[in-house]
Structure formats: C-alpha cells, structure tokens
C-alpha atoms as one frame of an Amber mdcrd trajectory, in Angstrom:
protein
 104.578  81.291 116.451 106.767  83.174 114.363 105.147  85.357 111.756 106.558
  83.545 108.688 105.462  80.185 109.869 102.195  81.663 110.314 101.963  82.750
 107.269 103.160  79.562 105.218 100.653  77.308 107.381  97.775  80.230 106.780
  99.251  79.601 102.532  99.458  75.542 102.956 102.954  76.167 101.710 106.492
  75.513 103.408 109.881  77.032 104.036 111.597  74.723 101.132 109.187  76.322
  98.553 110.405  79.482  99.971 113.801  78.651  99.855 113.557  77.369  96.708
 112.316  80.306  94.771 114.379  82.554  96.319 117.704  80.194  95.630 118.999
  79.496  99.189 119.349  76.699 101.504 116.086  75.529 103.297 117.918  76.021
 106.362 117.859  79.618 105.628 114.120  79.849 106.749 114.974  78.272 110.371
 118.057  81.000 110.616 115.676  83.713 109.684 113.023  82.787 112.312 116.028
  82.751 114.992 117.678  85.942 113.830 120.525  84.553 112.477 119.418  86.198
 108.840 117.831  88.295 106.762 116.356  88.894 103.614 118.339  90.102 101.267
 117.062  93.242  99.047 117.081  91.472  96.467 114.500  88.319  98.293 111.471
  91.514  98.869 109.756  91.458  96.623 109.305  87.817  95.626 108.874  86.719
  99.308 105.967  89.434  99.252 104.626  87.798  96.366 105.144  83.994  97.594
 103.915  85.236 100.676 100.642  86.928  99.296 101.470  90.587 101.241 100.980
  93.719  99.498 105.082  94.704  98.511 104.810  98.180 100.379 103.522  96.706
 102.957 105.931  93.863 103.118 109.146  95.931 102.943 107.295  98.228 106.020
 107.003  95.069 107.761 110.492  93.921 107.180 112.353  97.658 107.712 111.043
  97.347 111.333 108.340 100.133 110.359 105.265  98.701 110.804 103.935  95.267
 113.351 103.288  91.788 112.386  99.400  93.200 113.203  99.674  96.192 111.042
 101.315  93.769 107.941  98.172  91.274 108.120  95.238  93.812 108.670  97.246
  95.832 105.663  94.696  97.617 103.084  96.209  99.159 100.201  95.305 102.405
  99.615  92.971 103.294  96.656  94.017 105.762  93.888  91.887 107.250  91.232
  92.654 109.074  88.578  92.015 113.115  88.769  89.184 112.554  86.103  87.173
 109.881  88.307  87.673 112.322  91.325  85.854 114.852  89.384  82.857 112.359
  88.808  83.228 111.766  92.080  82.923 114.969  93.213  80.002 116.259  90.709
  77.901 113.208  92.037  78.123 114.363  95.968  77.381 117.860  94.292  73.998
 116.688  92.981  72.933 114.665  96.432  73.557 117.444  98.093  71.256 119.024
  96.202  68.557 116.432  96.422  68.864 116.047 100.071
C-alpha cells in the first residue's frame, strides 16, 4: 500500500479532501502514488498538516531523506529553554547528593 493511502485510511480521510485543500485535481493523488507527480513546495506544509506529520519530518520524508518507517515512528525533538536546563541541572545536582 502506498504510504499516502495509508495514511488517509489510518486519518478516515480521502485523496479529494487532499486535493481539495491543496487546489488540484483529485486525480493528482493517483499520479502522485504512480510517480507521475510531486508535491509542489508550496503543497508541504499543508499536506503535513492534513496529513497529521510533524512538518520537519514531512519535508525529510518527501526530500528522499528519511523512510516511510522513520516518517511514522517520527518524535520531535524536545527543546527547553537555557533557564529550565539550569533547573534541570541543579535538581540532578541535589540527587546526586542524596544518593
């Protein structure tokens, strides 16, 4: 099964939707799964959203750099801000000192 049918039966949505929101013929969606065409730069980042994949993760998928695999298992990395790495860090300070 192709990936993006996959992932519109996993979403109970279709390839019209799809088409639809991103203002090209349904049969679009069938070329794409045969490899007749692509996305367009502009069709990223709302297919990522339609689609419910992270965007970096997404456009990783789509540039060939990461699998099908990689794209559903994706977790987006976590940032924190320098002040609650500090906590962070002052916290495994004081168990260390408890242990």
């Amino acid at each position: 099964m192709h990936w993006l049918t996959r992932r519109l039966k996993e979403l109970k949505k279709s390839k019209r939707q799809l088409a639809l929101l991103l203002n090209v013929h349904p049969t679009r969606m069938n070329d794409l799964e045969k490899g007749d065409w692509k996305f367009q730069v502009t069709h990223i980042k709302k297919t990522a959203k339609f689609l419910e994949f992270e965007k970096e993760a997404f456009l990783d998928f789509i540039a060939g750099d990461i699998s099908e695999s990689e794209l559903w298992n994706y977790q987006p990395r976590i940032c924190v801000s320098q002040e609650e790495f500090n906590l962070l860090k002052a916290i495994k300070e004081v168990l260390k000192k408890d242990q």
